[in-house]
PDB file of C-alpha atoms in Angstrom:
ATOM      1  CA  MET A   1       0.000   0.000   0.000  1.00 62.00           C
ATOM      2  CA  PHE A   2       1.011   3.659   0.040  1.00 69.00           C
ATOM      3  CA  ASP A   3       3.837   4.149   2.535  1.00 84.00           C
ATOM      4  CA  HIS A   4       4.519   7.728   1.510  1.00 84.00           C
ATOM      5  CA  VAL A   5       2.987  10.414  -0.699  1.00 89.00           C
ATOM      6  CA  PRO A   6       5.447  13.119  -1.850  1.00 90.00           C
ATOM      7  CA  LYS A   7       4.776  16.724  -0.835  1.00 93.00           C
ATOM      8  CA  ALA A   8       2.637  18.524  -3.397  1.00 92.00           C
ATOM      9  CA  ASP A   9      -0.003  21.236  -3.762  1.00 92.00           C
ATOM     10  CA  ALA A  10      -2.531  18.567  -4.699  1.00 92.00           C
ATOM     11  CA  ALA A  11      -2.837  14.801  -4.807  1.00 93.00           C
ATOM     12  CA  TYR A  12      -4.649  13.319  -7.809  1.00 93.00           C
ATOM     13  CA  LEU A  13      -6.059   9.797  -7.695  1.00 93.00           C
ATOM     14  CA  MET A  14      -8.017   8.406 -10.637  1.00 90.00           C
ATOM     15  CA  LYS A  15      -9.603   4.957 -10.381  1.00 87.00           C
ATOM     16  CA  VAL A  16      -7.387   4.038  -7.418  1.00 91.00           C
ATOM     17  CA  LEU A  17      -9.564   4.057  -4.306  1.00 93.00           C
ATOM     18  CA  HIS A  18     -12.205   1.712  -5.678  1.00 89.00           C
ATOM     19  CA  ASP A  19      -9.595  -1.066  -5.460  1.00 89.00           C
ATOM     20  CA  TRP A  20      -9.454  -0.767  -1.665  1.00 92.00           C
ATOM     21  CA  GLY A  21     -11.731  -1.262   1.333  1.00 93.00           C
ATOM     22  CA  ASP A  22     -12.835   1.671   3.492  1.00 95.00           C
ATOM     23  CA  GLU A  23     -10.039   1.347   6.055  1.00 96.00           C
ATOM     24  CA  GLU A  24      -7.351   1.247   3.357  1.00 95.00           C
ATOM     25  CA  CYS A  25      -8.933   4.243   1.596  1.00 95.00           C
ATOM     26  CA  ILE A  26      -8.899   6.178   4.843  1.00 96.00           C
ATOM     27  CA  GLU A  27      -5.190   5.412   5.315  1.00 95.00           C
ATOM     28  CA  ILE A  28      -4.396   6.429   1.717  1.00 95.00           C
ATOM     29  CA  LEU A  29      -6.305   9.697   2.127  1.00 95.00           C
ATOM     30  CA  LYS A  30      -4.535  10.397   5.429  1.00 94.00           C
ATOM     31  CA  LYS A  31      -1.181   9.996   3.626  1.00 94.00           C
ATOM     32  CA  CYS A  32      -2.395  12.377   0.914  1.00 93.00           C
ATOM     33  CA  ARG A  33      -3.555  14.850   3.557  1.00 92.00           C
ATOM     34  CA  GLU A  34      -0.103  14.798   5.171  1.00 93.00           C
ATOM     35  CA  ALA A  35       1.486  15.596   1.781  1.00 94.00           C
ATOM     36  CA  ILE A  36      -0.570  18.685   0.892  1.00 93.00           C
ATOM     37  CA  PRO A  37      -0.441  22.183   2.454  1.00 92.00           C
ATOM     38  CA  GLN A  38      -3.086  22.720   5.143  1.00 87.00           C
ATOM     39  CA  ASP A  39      -4.084  26.164   3.892  1.00 85.00           C
ATOM     40  CA  THR A  40      -4.370  25.493   0.147  1.00 88.00           C
ATOM     41  CA  GLY A  41      -3.949  21.756  -0.487  1.00 90.00           C
ATOM     42  CA  LYS A  42      -6.466  19.552  -2.277  1.00 90.00           C
ATOM     43  CA  VAL A  43      -6.999  15.879  -2.898  1.00 93.00           C
ATOM     44  CA  ILE A  44      -8.673  15.342  -6.250  1.00 93.00           C
ATOM     45  CA  ILE A  45     -10.264  11.962  -6.858  1.00 92.00           C
ATOM     46  CA  VAL A  46     -11.927  10.691 -10.011  1.00 90.00           C
ATOM     47  CA  GLU A  47     -14.167   7.721  -9.205  1.00 86.00           C
ATOM     48  CA  ALA A  48     -17.611   6.382  -9.964  1.00 80.00           C
ATOM     49  CA  ILE A  49     -20.399   6.996  -7.444  1.00 80.00           C
ATOM     50  CA  VAL A  50     -23.139   4.364  -7.151  1.00 77.00           C
ATOM     51  CA  GLY A  51     -26.747   4.854  -6.129  1.00 74.00           C
ATOM     52  CA  GLN A  52     -27.496   8.026  -8.075  1.00 66.00           C
ATOM     53  CA  GLU A  53     -30.813   7.367  -9.773  1.00 68.00           C
ATOM     54  CA  ASP A  54     -30.621  10.459 -11.975  1.00 71.00           C
ATOM     55  CA  HIS A  55     -27.072   9.699 -13.215  1.00 62.00           C
ATOM     56  CA  LYS A  56     -26.824   9.326 -16.985  1.00 69.00           C
ATOM     57  CA  PHE A  57     -24.425   6.365 -16.634  1.00 68.00           C
ATOM     58  CA  LYS A  58     -25.996   4.595 -13.631  1.00 67.00           C
ATOM     59  CA  ASP A  59     -26.054   1.220 -15.424  1.00 73.00           C
ATOM     60  CA  VAL A  60     -22.331   1.475 -16.236  1.00 73.00           C
ATOM     61  CA  VAL A  61     -21.561   2.350 -12.613  1.00 68.00           C
ATOM     62  CA  LEU A  62     -23.576  -0.634 -11.392  1.00 72.00           C
ATOM     63  CA  MET A  63     -21.674  -2.908 -13.782  1.00 76.00           C
ATOM     64  CA  LEU A  64     -18.355  -1.505 -12.492  1.00 76.00           C
ATOM     65  CA  ASP A  65     -19.405  -2.279  -8.933  1.00 70.00           C
ATOM     66  CA  MET A  66     -20.124  -5.889  -9.914  1.00 76.00           C
ATOM     67  CA  VAL A  67     -16.698  -6.113 -11.586  1.00 78.00           C
ATOM     68  CA  MET A  68     -15.066  -4.839  -8.378  1.00 75.00           C
ATOM     69  CA  MET A  69     -16.845  -7.542  -6.363  1.00 76.00           C
ATOM     70  CA  ALA A  70     -15.570 -10.209  -8.760  1.00 80.00           C
ATOM     71  CA  HIS A  71     -11.961  -8.999  -9.003  1.00 81.00           C
ATOM     72  CA  THR A  72     -11.095  -7.684  -5.535  1.00 83.00           C
ATOM     73  CA  THR A  73     -11.644  -8.856  -1.987  1.00 87.00           C
ATOM     74  CA  LYS A  74     -12.456  -5.422  -0.539  1.00 88.00           C
ATOM     75  CA  GLY A  75     -12.739  -3.057  -3.502  1.00 85.00           C
ATOM     76  CA  LYS A  76     -16.045  -1.429  -4.410  1.00 86.00           C
ATOM     77  CA  GLU A  77     -17.658   1.569  -6.006  1.00 83.00           C
ATOM     78  CA  ARG A  78     -18.993   3.830  -3.251  1.00 87.00           C
ATOM     79  CA  THR A  79     -22.212   5.728  -2.616  1.00 86.00           C
ATOM     80  CA  LEU A  80     -22.264   9.397  -1.596  1.00 86.00           C
ATOM     81  CA  LYS A  81     -22.754   8.295   2.014  1.00 91.00           C
ATOM     82  CA  GLU A  82     -19.743   5.963   1.838  1.00 91.00           C
ATOM     83  CA  TRP A  83     -17.546   8.704   0.325  1.00 90.00           C
ATOM     84  CA  SER A  84     -18.632  11.052   3.105  1.00 92.00           C
ATOM     85  CA  TYR A  85     -17.611   8.487   5.734  1.00 95.00           C
ATOM     86  CA  VAL A  86     -14.204   7.873   4.118  1.00 94.00           C
ATOM     87  CA  PHE A  87     -13.418  11.596   3.778  1.00 92.00           C
ATOM     88  CA  HIS A  88     -14.453  12.509   7.309  1.00 92.00           C
ATOM     89  CA  GLU A  89     -12.602   9.554   8.850  1.00 95.00           C
ATOM     90  CA  ALA A  90      -9.460  10.636   6.956  1.00 94.00           C
ATOM     91  CA  GLY A  91      -9.706  14.085   8.548  1.00 91.00           C
ATOM     92  CA  PHE A  92     -11.089  16.160   5.713  1.00 88.00           C
ATOM     93  CA  SER A  93     -13.579  18.736   6.877  1.00 83.00           C
ATOM     94  CA  ARG A  94     -14.960  19.476   3.418  1.00 84.00           C
ATOM     95  CA  TYR A  95     -15.391  17.845   0.066  1.00 85.00           C
ATOM     96  CA  THR A  96     -17.260  18.639  -3.111  1.00 86.00           C
ATOM     97  CA  ILE A  97     -18.473  16.387  -5.885  1.00 84.00           C
ATOM     98  CA  LYS A  98     -18.566  17.553  -9.486  1.00 83.00           C
ATOM     99  CA  HIS A  99     -20.424  15.429 -12.001  1.00 76.00           C
ATOM    100  CA  ILE A 100     -18.764  15.379 -15.406  1.00 71.00           C
ATOM    101  CA  GLN A 101     -19.762  13.942 -18.794  1.00 70.00           C
ATOM    102  CA  SER A 102     -18.572  10.492 -17.786  1.00 69.00           C
ATOM    103  CA  TYR A 103     -19.539   7.649 -15.480  1.00 67.00           C
ATOM    104  CA  HIS A 104     -16.936   9.105 -13.116  1.00 70.00           C
ATOM    105  CA  SER A 105     -17.304  12.123 -10.853  1.00 76.00           C
ATOM    106  CA  VAL A 106     -14.607  14.475  -9.586  1.00 83.00           C
ATOM    107  CA  ILE A 107     -14.430  14.490  -5.792  1.00 82.00           C
ATOM    108  CA  GLU A 108     -12.320  17.223  -4.219  1.00 84.00           C
ATOM    109  CA  GLY A 109     -11.372  17.111  -0.565  1.00 83.00           C
ATOM    110  CA  ALA A 110      -9.810  19.855   1.536  1.00 77.00           C
ATOM    111  CA  PHE A 111      -9.511  20.868   5.156  1.00 64.00           C
ATOM    112  CA  TRP A 112      -9.478  24.607   4.621  1.00 53.00           C
ATOM    113  CA  ASP A 113     -12.402  26.988   4.248  1.00 47.00           C
ATOM    114  CA  ALA A 114     -11.630  28.714   0.957  1.00 42.00           C
ATOM    115  CA  GLU A 115     -14.060  28.514  -1.948  1.00 47.00           C
ATOM    116  CA  PHE A 116     -13.476  25.399  -4.031  1.00 45.00           C
ATOM    117  CA  TRP A 117     -13.750  25.500  -7.816  1.00 44.00           C
ATOM    118  CA  ASN A 118     -15.587  27.914 -10.010  1.00 48.00           C
ATOM    119  CA  LEU A 119     -17.138  26.653 -13.245  1.00 46.00           C
ATOM    120  CA  LYS A 120     -14.268  27.907 -15.429  1.00 49.00           C
ATOM    121  CA  GLU A 121     -11.690  25.976 -13.379  1.00 53.00           C
ATOM    122  CA  LEU A 122     -13.824  22.825 -13.491  1.00 48.00           C
ATOM    123  CA  ASN A 123     -14.147  23.059 -17.274  1.00 50.00           C
ATOM    124  CA  GLN A 124     -10.378  23.529 -17.623  1.00 55.00           C
ATOM    125  CA  PHE A 125      -9.771  20.504 -15.397  1.00 50.00           C
ATOM    126  CA  GLN A 126     -12.285  18.436 -17.330  1.00 48.00           C
ATOM    127  CA  ASP A 127     -10.713  19.395 -20.679  1.00 51.00           C
ATOM    128  CA  THR A 128      -7.108  18.738 -19.672  1.00 50.00           C
ATOM    129  CA  CYS A 129      -7.251  15.824 -17.210  1.00 50.00           C
ATOM    130  CA  VAL A 130     -10.338  13.867 -18.088  1.00 46.00           C
ATOM    131  CA  GLY A 131     -10.826  14.856 -21.704  1.00 43.00           C
ATOM    132  CA  LYS A 132     -13.915  15.718 -23.634  1.00 38.00           C
ATOM    133  CA  ILE A 133     -16.488  13.005 -24.123  1.00 34.00           C
TER     134      ILE A 133
END
């Protein structure tokens, strides 16, 4: 597992945490939290979120969850409630979820009180890191 996360302004994890159980995710997020600045640092996660009835790709997300059950012993796609538990247990006081044109969502965690992302920044992130769908 993650023994160390190098110091950075942000930690970016895409399709990583769904491979792990809740306790392992909490430990990974704690390591990320230690690596980022307390006043401006962010942890940016791109993962699927299950249980959203109005989600355009809900059937794909459900299929991914079944794949995780078949291929891992503890891995799973998480609900909003499960993400909330993992973030709070890891010591993050705030997180936001941004739905993008994908079966994934962008989840941003921080423990500072500044405003998170405005729409322009989200669109830039979506265009450069995730790509246009």
